Short mmCIF file of C-alpha atoms in Angstrom, two decimals:
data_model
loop_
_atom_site.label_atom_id
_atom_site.label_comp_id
_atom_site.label_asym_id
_atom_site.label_seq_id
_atom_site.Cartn_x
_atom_site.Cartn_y
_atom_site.Cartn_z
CA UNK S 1 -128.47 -160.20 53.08
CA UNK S 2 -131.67 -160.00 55.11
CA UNK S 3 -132.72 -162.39 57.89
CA UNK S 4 -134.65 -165.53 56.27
CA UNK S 5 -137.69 -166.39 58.46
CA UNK S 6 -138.84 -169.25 55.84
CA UNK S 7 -135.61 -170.96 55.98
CA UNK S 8 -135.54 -170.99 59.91
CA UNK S 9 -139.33 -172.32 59.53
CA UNK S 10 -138.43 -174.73 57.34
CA UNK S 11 -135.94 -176.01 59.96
CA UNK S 12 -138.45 -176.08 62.60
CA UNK S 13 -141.55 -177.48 60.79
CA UNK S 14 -140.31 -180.81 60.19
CA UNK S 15 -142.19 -183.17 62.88
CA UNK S 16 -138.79 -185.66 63.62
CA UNK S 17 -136.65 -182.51 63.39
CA UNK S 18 -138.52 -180.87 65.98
CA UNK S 19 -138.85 -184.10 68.25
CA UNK S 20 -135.23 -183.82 68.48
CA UNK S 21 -135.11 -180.20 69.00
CA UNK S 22 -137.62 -180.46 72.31
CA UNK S 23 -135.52 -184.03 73.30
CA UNK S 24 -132.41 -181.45 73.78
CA UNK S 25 -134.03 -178.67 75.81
CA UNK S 26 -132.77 -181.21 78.28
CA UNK S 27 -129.20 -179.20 77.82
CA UNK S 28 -127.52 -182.73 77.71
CA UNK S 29 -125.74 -183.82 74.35
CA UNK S 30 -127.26 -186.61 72.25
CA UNK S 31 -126.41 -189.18 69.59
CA UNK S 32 -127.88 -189.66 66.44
CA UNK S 33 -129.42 -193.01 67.88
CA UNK S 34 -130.45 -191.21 70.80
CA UNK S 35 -132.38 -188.58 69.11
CA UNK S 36 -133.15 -191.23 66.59
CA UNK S 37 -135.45 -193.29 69.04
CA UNK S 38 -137.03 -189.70 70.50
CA UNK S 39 -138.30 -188.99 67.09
CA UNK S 40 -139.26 -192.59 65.85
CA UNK S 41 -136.85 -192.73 63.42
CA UNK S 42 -134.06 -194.91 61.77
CA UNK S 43 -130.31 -193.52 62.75
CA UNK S 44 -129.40 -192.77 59.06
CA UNK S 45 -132.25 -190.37 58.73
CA UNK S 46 -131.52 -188.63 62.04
CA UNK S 47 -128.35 -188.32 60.89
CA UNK S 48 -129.31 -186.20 57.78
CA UNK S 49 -132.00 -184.36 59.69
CA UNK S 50 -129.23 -183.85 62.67
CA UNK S 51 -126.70 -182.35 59.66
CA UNK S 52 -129.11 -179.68 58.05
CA UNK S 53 -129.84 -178.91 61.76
CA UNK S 54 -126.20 -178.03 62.33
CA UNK S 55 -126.02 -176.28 58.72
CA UNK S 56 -128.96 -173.77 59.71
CA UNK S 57 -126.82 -173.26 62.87
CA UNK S 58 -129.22 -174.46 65.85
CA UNK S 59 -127.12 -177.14 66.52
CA UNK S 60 -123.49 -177.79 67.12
CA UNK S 61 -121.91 -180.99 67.05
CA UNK S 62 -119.18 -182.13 69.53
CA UNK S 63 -116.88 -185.07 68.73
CA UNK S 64 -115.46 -187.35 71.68
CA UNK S 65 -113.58 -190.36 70.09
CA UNK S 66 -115.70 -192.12 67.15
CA UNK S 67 -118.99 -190.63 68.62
CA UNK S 68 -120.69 -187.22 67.63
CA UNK S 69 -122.72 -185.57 70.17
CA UNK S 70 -125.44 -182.97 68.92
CA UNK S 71 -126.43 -180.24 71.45
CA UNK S 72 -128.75 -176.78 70.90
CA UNK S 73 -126.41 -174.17 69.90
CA UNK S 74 -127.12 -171.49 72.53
CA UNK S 75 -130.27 -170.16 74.46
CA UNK S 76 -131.27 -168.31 72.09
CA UNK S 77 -132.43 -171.21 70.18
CA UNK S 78 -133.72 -172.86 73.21
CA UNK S 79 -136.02 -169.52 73.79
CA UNK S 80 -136.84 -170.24 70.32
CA UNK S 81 -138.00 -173.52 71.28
CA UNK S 82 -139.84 -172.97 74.59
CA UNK S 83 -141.85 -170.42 72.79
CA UNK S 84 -142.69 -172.39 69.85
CA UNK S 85 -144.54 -174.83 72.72
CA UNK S 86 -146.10 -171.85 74.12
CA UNK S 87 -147.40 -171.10 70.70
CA UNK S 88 -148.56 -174.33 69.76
CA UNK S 89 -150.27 -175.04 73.06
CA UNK S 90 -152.30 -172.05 72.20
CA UNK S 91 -153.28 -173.26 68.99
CA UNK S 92 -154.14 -176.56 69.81
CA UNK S 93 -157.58 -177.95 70.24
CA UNK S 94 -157.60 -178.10 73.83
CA UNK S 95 -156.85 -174.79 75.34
CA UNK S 96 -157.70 -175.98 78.84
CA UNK S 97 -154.88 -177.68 80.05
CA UNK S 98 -151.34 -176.46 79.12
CA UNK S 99 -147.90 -177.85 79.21
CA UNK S 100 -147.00 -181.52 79.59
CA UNK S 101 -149.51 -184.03 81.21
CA UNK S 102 -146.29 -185.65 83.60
CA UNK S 103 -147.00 -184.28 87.16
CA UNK S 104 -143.52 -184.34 87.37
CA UNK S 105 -142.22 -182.47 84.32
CA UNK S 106 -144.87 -179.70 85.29
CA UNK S 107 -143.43 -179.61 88.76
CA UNK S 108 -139.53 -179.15 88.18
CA UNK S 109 -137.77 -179.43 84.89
CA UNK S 110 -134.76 -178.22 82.85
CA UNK S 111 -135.52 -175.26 80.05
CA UNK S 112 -132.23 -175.60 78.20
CA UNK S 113 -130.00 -174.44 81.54
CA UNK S 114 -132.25 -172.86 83.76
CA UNK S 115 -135.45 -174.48 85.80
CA UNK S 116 -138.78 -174.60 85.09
CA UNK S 117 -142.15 -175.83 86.09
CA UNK S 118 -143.94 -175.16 89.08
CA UNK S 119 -140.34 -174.68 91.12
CA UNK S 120 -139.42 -172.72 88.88
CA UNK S 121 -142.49 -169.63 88.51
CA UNK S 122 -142.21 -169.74 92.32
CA UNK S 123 -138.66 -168.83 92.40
CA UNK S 124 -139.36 -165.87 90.27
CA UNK S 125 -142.36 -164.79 92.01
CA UNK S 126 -139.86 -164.89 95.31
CA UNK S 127 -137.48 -162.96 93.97
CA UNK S 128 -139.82 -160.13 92.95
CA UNK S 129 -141.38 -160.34 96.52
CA UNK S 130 -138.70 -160.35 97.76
CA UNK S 131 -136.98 -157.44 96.09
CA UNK S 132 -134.48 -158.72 94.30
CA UNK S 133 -135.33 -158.69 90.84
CA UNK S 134 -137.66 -156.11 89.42
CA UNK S 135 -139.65 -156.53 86.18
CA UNK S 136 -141.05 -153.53 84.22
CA UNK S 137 -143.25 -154.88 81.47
CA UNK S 138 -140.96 -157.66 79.83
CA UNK S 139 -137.75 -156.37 80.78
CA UNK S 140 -136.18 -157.56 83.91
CA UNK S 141 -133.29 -156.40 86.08
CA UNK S 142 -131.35 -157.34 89.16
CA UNK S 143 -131.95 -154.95 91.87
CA UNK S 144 -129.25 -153.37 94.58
CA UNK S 145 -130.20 -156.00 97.13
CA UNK S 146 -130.60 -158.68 94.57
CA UNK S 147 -127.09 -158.32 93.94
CA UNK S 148 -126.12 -158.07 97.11
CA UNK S 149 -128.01 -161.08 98.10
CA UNK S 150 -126.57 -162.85 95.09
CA UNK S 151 -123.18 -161.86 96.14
CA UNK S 152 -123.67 -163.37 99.63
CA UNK S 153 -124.67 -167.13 98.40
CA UNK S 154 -121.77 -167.36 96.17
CA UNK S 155 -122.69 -165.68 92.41
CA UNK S 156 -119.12 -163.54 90.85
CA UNK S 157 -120.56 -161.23 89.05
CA UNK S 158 -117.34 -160.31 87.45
CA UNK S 159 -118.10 -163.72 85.60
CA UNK S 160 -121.07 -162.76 83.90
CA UNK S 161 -119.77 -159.89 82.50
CA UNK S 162 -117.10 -161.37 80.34
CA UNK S 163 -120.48 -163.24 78.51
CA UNK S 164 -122.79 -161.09 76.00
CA UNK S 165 -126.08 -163.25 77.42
CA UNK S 166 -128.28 -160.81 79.95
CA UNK S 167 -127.64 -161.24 83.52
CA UNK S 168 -131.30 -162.49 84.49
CA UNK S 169 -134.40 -162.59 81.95
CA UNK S 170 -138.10 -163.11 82.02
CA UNK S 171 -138.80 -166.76 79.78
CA UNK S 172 -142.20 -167.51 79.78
CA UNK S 173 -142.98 -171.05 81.05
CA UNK S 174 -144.37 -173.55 78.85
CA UNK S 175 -146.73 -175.41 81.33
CA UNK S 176 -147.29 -172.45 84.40
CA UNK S 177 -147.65 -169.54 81.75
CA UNK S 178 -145.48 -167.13 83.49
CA UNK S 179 -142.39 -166.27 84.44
CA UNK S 180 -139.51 -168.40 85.42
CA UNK S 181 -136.17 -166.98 85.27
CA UNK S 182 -133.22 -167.89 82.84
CA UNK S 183 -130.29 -165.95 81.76
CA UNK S 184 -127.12 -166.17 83.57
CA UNK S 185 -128.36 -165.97 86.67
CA UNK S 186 -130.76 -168.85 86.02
CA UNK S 187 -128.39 -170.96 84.92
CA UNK S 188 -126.69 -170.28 87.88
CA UNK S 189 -129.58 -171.10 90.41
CA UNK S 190 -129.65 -174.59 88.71
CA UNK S 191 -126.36 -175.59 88.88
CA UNK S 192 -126.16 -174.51 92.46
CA UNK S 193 -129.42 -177.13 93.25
CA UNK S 194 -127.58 -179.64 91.11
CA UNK S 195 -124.56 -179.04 92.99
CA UNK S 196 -125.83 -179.12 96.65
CA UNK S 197 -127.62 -182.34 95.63
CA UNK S 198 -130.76 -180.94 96.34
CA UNK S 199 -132.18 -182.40 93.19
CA UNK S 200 -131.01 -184.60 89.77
CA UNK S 201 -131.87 -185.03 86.48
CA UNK S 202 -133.47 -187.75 85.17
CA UNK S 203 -131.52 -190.08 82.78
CA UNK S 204 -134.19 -190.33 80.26
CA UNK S 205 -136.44 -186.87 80.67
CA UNK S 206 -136.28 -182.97 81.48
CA UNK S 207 -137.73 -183.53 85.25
CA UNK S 208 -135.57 -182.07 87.71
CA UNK S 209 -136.86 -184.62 91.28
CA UNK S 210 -135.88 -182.76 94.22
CA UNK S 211 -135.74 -184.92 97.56
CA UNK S 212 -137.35 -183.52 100.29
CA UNK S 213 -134.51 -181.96 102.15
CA UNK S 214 -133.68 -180.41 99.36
CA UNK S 215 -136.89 -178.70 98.62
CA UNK S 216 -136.94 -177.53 102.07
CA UNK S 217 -133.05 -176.07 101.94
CA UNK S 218 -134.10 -174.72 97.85
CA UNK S 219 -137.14 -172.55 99.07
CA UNK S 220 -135.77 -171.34 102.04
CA UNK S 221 -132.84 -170.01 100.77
CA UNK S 222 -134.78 -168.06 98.22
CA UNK S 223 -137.57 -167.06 100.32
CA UNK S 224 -140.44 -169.32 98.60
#
């Protein structure tokens, strides 16, 4: 059978539906009610928009107790997402200013696992600078000293290997248009910040607030 684009499409075209879809770039698991309320909708019709969501496989559902928790099945799909908000800022009638209008979602947010914003273009640009990564066209690879480097702060390698997902990759930001990183290796940078408190998550949004110590300690370990 060959791919079907239209029934993807489909998926994706439906305002609510894709109101939910953006609400859970945030990586965290949602109710129906939650997601319900993000796209200004009753429960009950979440709930069949949630199930056709699971059915076309971008979203898997996790069950804790009596509650169902929907998540985005795998980066892939978020890609999918951040670069269908790439594609519709372009389209859009303003072409001026792009990305969210929150100060603080354009400074530091999640992209499914990895960060994003402002933060998160100047991270890349660091580890270019700085050697470490090494980008030819779109494709992007971890250098000898990258590795090294990585090695020394606390990444196993031998970790990533046992996954299929690339090791570090090029996603293009939705608000900075350029680079941040994701891939393993971004996912890894952001649980590290999350993990030396150097920033948290925001109940209710994507923004990742740093505190200012934690700023300080993020770009000097990576050179910023």
């Amino acid at each position: 059978m060959e791919p079907n684009i239209a029934y993807i499409g489909n998926l994706l075209g439906d305002t609510a539906r894709s109101k939910m879809l953006t609400a859970l770039m945030s990586g965290k698991a949602l109710t129906a009610t939650e997601l319900s309320l993000e796209a200004d909708i009753t429960p009950q019709t979440a709930s069949s928009h949630l199930m056709k969501l699971v059915e076309g496989e971008l979203l898997i559902v996790r069950k804790q107790g009596r509650h169902k928790y929907f998540q985005l099945k795998s980066a892939e799909v978020a890609e999918l997402i951040e670069q269908m908000l790439n594609l519709s800022a372009l389209v859009s009638p303003s072409r001026i200013s792009t990305g969210p209008k929150n100060e603080r979602l354009r400074k530091a947010r999640i992209c499914y696992d990895h960060l994003a914003g402002e933060l998160g273009v100047k991270l890349f640009d660091a580890l270019l600078d700085n050697g470490w990564l090494i980008e030819n066209n779109t494709e992007l690879a971890l250098t000898t000293s990258g590795q090294a480097f990585f090695s020394k702060i606390g990444v196993d390698f031998s970790v990533f290997k046992i996954s299929r997902r690339p090791i570090c990759k090029a996603c293009l930001d939705w608000s900075e248009r350029r680079s941040h990183l994701a891939g393993s290796l971004g996912e890894w940078v952001l649980n590290d910040v999350l993990n030396s408190k150097w920033a948290n998550q925001d109940l209710d949004s994507r923004v990742i607030q740093f505190t200012p110590e934690g700023l300080k300690a993020f770009t000097n370990k990576y050179g910023i």
